[in-house]
C-alpha positions as semicolon CSV with decimal commas, in nm:
position;residue;x (nm);y (nm);z (nm)
1;X;0,013;0,016;0,009
2;X;0,155;0,318;-0,109
3;X;0,034;0,662;0,052
4;X;0,112;1,007;-0,077
5;X;0,108;1,269;0,172
6;X;0,088;1,650;0,041
7;X;0,305;1,878;0,271
8;X;0,351;2,259;0,267
9;X;0,646;2,400;0,473
10;X;0,528;2,763;0,515
11;X;0,826;2,859;0,716
12;X;1,078;2,721;0,433
13;X;0,835;2,941;0,183
14;X;0,901;3,216;0,389
15;X;1,273;3,192;0,411
16;X;1,273;3,203;0,029
17;X;1,071;3,546;0,026
18;X;0,811;3,385;-0,205
19;X;0,535;3,156;-0,220
20;X;0,599;3,091;-0,603
21;X;0,916;2,874;-0,533
22;X;0,944;2,537;-0,648
23;X;0,959;2,302;-0,370
24;X;0,911;1,938;-0,361
25;X;0,536;1,899;-0,175
26;X;0,502;1,546;-0,149
27;X;0,656;1,231;0,000
28;X;0,526;0,887;-0,011
29;X;0,448;0,743;0,350
30;X;0,501;0,414;0,473
31;X;0,205;0,204;0,578
32;X;0,345;0,248;0,948
33;X;0,368;0,603;0,910
34;X;0,007;0,593;0,750
35;X;-0,119;0,401;1,055
36;X;0,064;0,617;1,286
37;X;-0,112;0,951;1,127
38;X;-0,460;0,759;1,147
39;X;-0,394;0,683;1,499
40;X;-0,334;1,060;1,619
41;X;-0,622;1,188;1,408
42;X;-0,845;0,896;1,603
43;X;-0,683;1,013;1,911
44;X;-0,787;1,386;1,822
45;X;-1,106;1,349;1,675
46;X;-1,270;1,062;1,845
47;X;-1,577;0,888;1,642
48;X;-1,920;0,966;1,803
49;X;-2,167;0,710;1,778
50;X;-2,491;0,778;1,667
51;X;-2,790;0,688;1,912
52;X;-3,104;0,602;1,699
53;X;-3,310;0,450;1,964
54;X;-3,336;0,784;2,169
55;X;-3,562;1,024;2,031
56;X;-3,460;1,384;1,917
57;X;-3,629;1,686;2,101
58;X;-3,936;1,786;1,939
59;X;-3,915;2,138;1,786
60;X;-3,520;2,155;1,829
61;X;-3,244;2,153;1,614
62;X;-3,024;1,966;1,887
63;X;-3,046;1,588;1,808
64;X;-2,792;1,311;1,932
65;X;-2,613;1,348;1,616
66;X;-2,391;1,658;1,580
67;X;-2,503;1,888;1,331
68;X;-2,120;1,936;1,208
69;X;-1,938;1,639;1,116
70;X;-1,688;1,574;0,802
71;X;-1,673;1,199;0,834
72;X;-1,940;0,922;0,835
73;X;-1,816;0,569;0,948
74;X;-2,080;0,272;0,884
75;X;-2,001;-0,067;1,027
76;X;-2,178;-0,373;0,952
77;X;-2,162;-0,740;1,129
78;X;-2,048;-0,942;0,836
79;X;-1,824;-0,907;0,531
80;X;-1,990;-0,734;0,242
81;X;-1,959;-0,828;-0,111
82;X;-1,857;-0,552;-0,372
83;X;-2,208;-0,503;-0,464
84;X;-2,329;-0,477;-0,109
85;X;-2,090;-0,225;-0,042
86;X;-2,248;-0,026;-0,359
87;X;-2,584;-0,070;-0,237
88;X;-2,531;0,040;0,124
89;X;-2,346;0,328;-0,019
90;X;-2,628;0,413;-0,211
91;X;-2,881;0,367;0,029
92;X;-2,681;0,586;0,291
93;X;-2,624;0,857;0,007
94;X;-3,006;0,879;-0,062
95;X;-3,097;0,896;0,284
96;X;-2,850;1,196;0,328
97;X;-2,963;1,359;-0,001
98;X;-3,319;1,316;0,061
99;X;-3,320;1,473;0,410
100;X;-3,023;1,718;0,427
101;X;-3,004;1,814;0,064
102;X;-2,612;1,836;0,080
103;X;-2,309;1,721;-0,113
104;X;-2,326;1,387;-0,278
105;X;-2,195;1,065;-0,115
106;X;-1,840;1,007;-0,266
107;X;-1,680;0,659;-0,251
108;X;-1,603;0,478;0,091
109;X;-1,281;0,366;0,207
110;X;-1,318;0,028;0,329
111;X;-1,182;-0,231;0,540
112;X;-1,280;-0,582;0,702
113;X;-1,124;-0,589;1,045
114;X;-1,183;-0,927;1,239
115;X;-1,323;-0,916;1,565
116;X;-1,218;-1,071;1,877
117;X;-1,380;-1,418;1,770
118;X;-1,186;-1,397;1,425
119;X;-1,532;-1,305;1,239
120;X;-1,496;-1,027;0,982
121;X;-1,692;-0,733;0,937
122;X;-1,727;-0,449;0,725
123;X;-1,622;-0,079;0,812
124;X;-1,711;0,170;0,537
125;X;-1,563;0,549;0,614
126;X;-1,711;0,849;0,404
127;X;-1,574;1,203;0,370
128;X;-1,908;1,385;0,405
129;X;-1,921;1,759;0,482
130;X;-2,261;1,788;0,689
131;X;-2,242;2,201;0,636
132;X;-2,325;2,174;0,268
133;X;-2,661;2,103;0,385
134;X;-2,900;2,323;0,230
135;X;-3,140;2,322;0,501
136;X;-3,174;2,621;0,783
137;X;-3,186;2,367;1,061
138;X;-3,064;2,049;0,915
139;X;-3,203;1,730;1,080
140;X;-2,914;1,518;1,073
141;X;-3,062;1,273;1,330
142;X;-3,361;1,210;1,062
143;X;-3,143;1,115;0,787
144;X;-2,967;0,861;0,980
145;X;-3,292;0,722;1,119
146;X;-3,375;0,713;0,733
147;X;-3,077;0,532;0,666
148;X;-3,108;0,273;0,909
149;X;-3,411;0,157;0,761
150;X;-3,268;0,204;0,403
151;X;-2,949;0,011;0,431
152;X;-3,118;-0,292;0,547
153;X;-3,464;-0,316;0,334
154;X;-3,372;-0,073;0,047
155;X;-3,485;0,292;-0,091
156;X;-3,888;0,370;-0,087
157;X;-4,064;0,158;-0,308
158;X;-4,137;0,366;-0,616
159;X;-4,522;0,450;-0,670
160;X;-4,498;0,568;-0,994
161;X;-4,365;0,518;-1,378
162;X;-4,195;0,837;-1,340
163;X;-3,836;0,737;-1,327
164;X;-3,912;0,529;-1,649
165;X;-4,131;0,223;-1,796
166;X;-4,208;-0,050;-1,528
167;X;-4,038;0,126;-1,254
168;X;-4,353;0,136;-1,023
169;X;-4,325;-0,100;-0,761
170;X;-3,929;-0,112;-0,763
171;X;-3,659;0,050;-0,535
172;X;-3,416;0,287;-0,667
173;X;-3,158;0,088;-0,458
174;X;-3,215;-0,273;-0,252
175;X;-3,103;-0,301;0,068
176;X;-2,882;-0,550;0,209
177;X;-3,049;-0,710;0,466
178;X;-2,803;-0,628;0,728
179;X;-2,879;-0,348;1,007
180;X;-2,563;-0,091;1,044
181;X;-2,427;0,126;1,319
182;X;-2,343;0,493;1,228
183;X;-2,053;0,694;1,350
184;X;-1,938;1,037;1,275
185;X;-1,635;1,319;1,333
């Protein structure tokens, strides 16, 4: 695994007296360095688990989910296939778009860690800026409530053929049959 880090040395640029000077700005990091950087990030910016079983306060923007976050982690209790990963990402992206009207959800970083008993599970990490929502009072809690239904069961069943012939009674994205847990930071 090869990771490239972009480094800007402002002190070195200031000494040259110009920000147009050509300096090398990337270096290749070893997997050990990448793991160390990831550990530092995890310690400084820990993940917050989203508790969907606690109802949010009525009439308030304050929810159990922070309004501002930049990453989403989805944890599933088994190893997903590539197709299932695509469907899970599609369901989450649809829930976020439907509820928050923010930026599109990009491709996830996927890992398959093993639990204490040796069973593999799936972790999907998405970069997603919650501040991109166009809602004046974004309901991030509701977005994850919707996603917690869509990921296992699929998006809503279409009631019309507006999406094309014979689309009534189908789903845009099928679910994966597995309930996720969500984390943000």
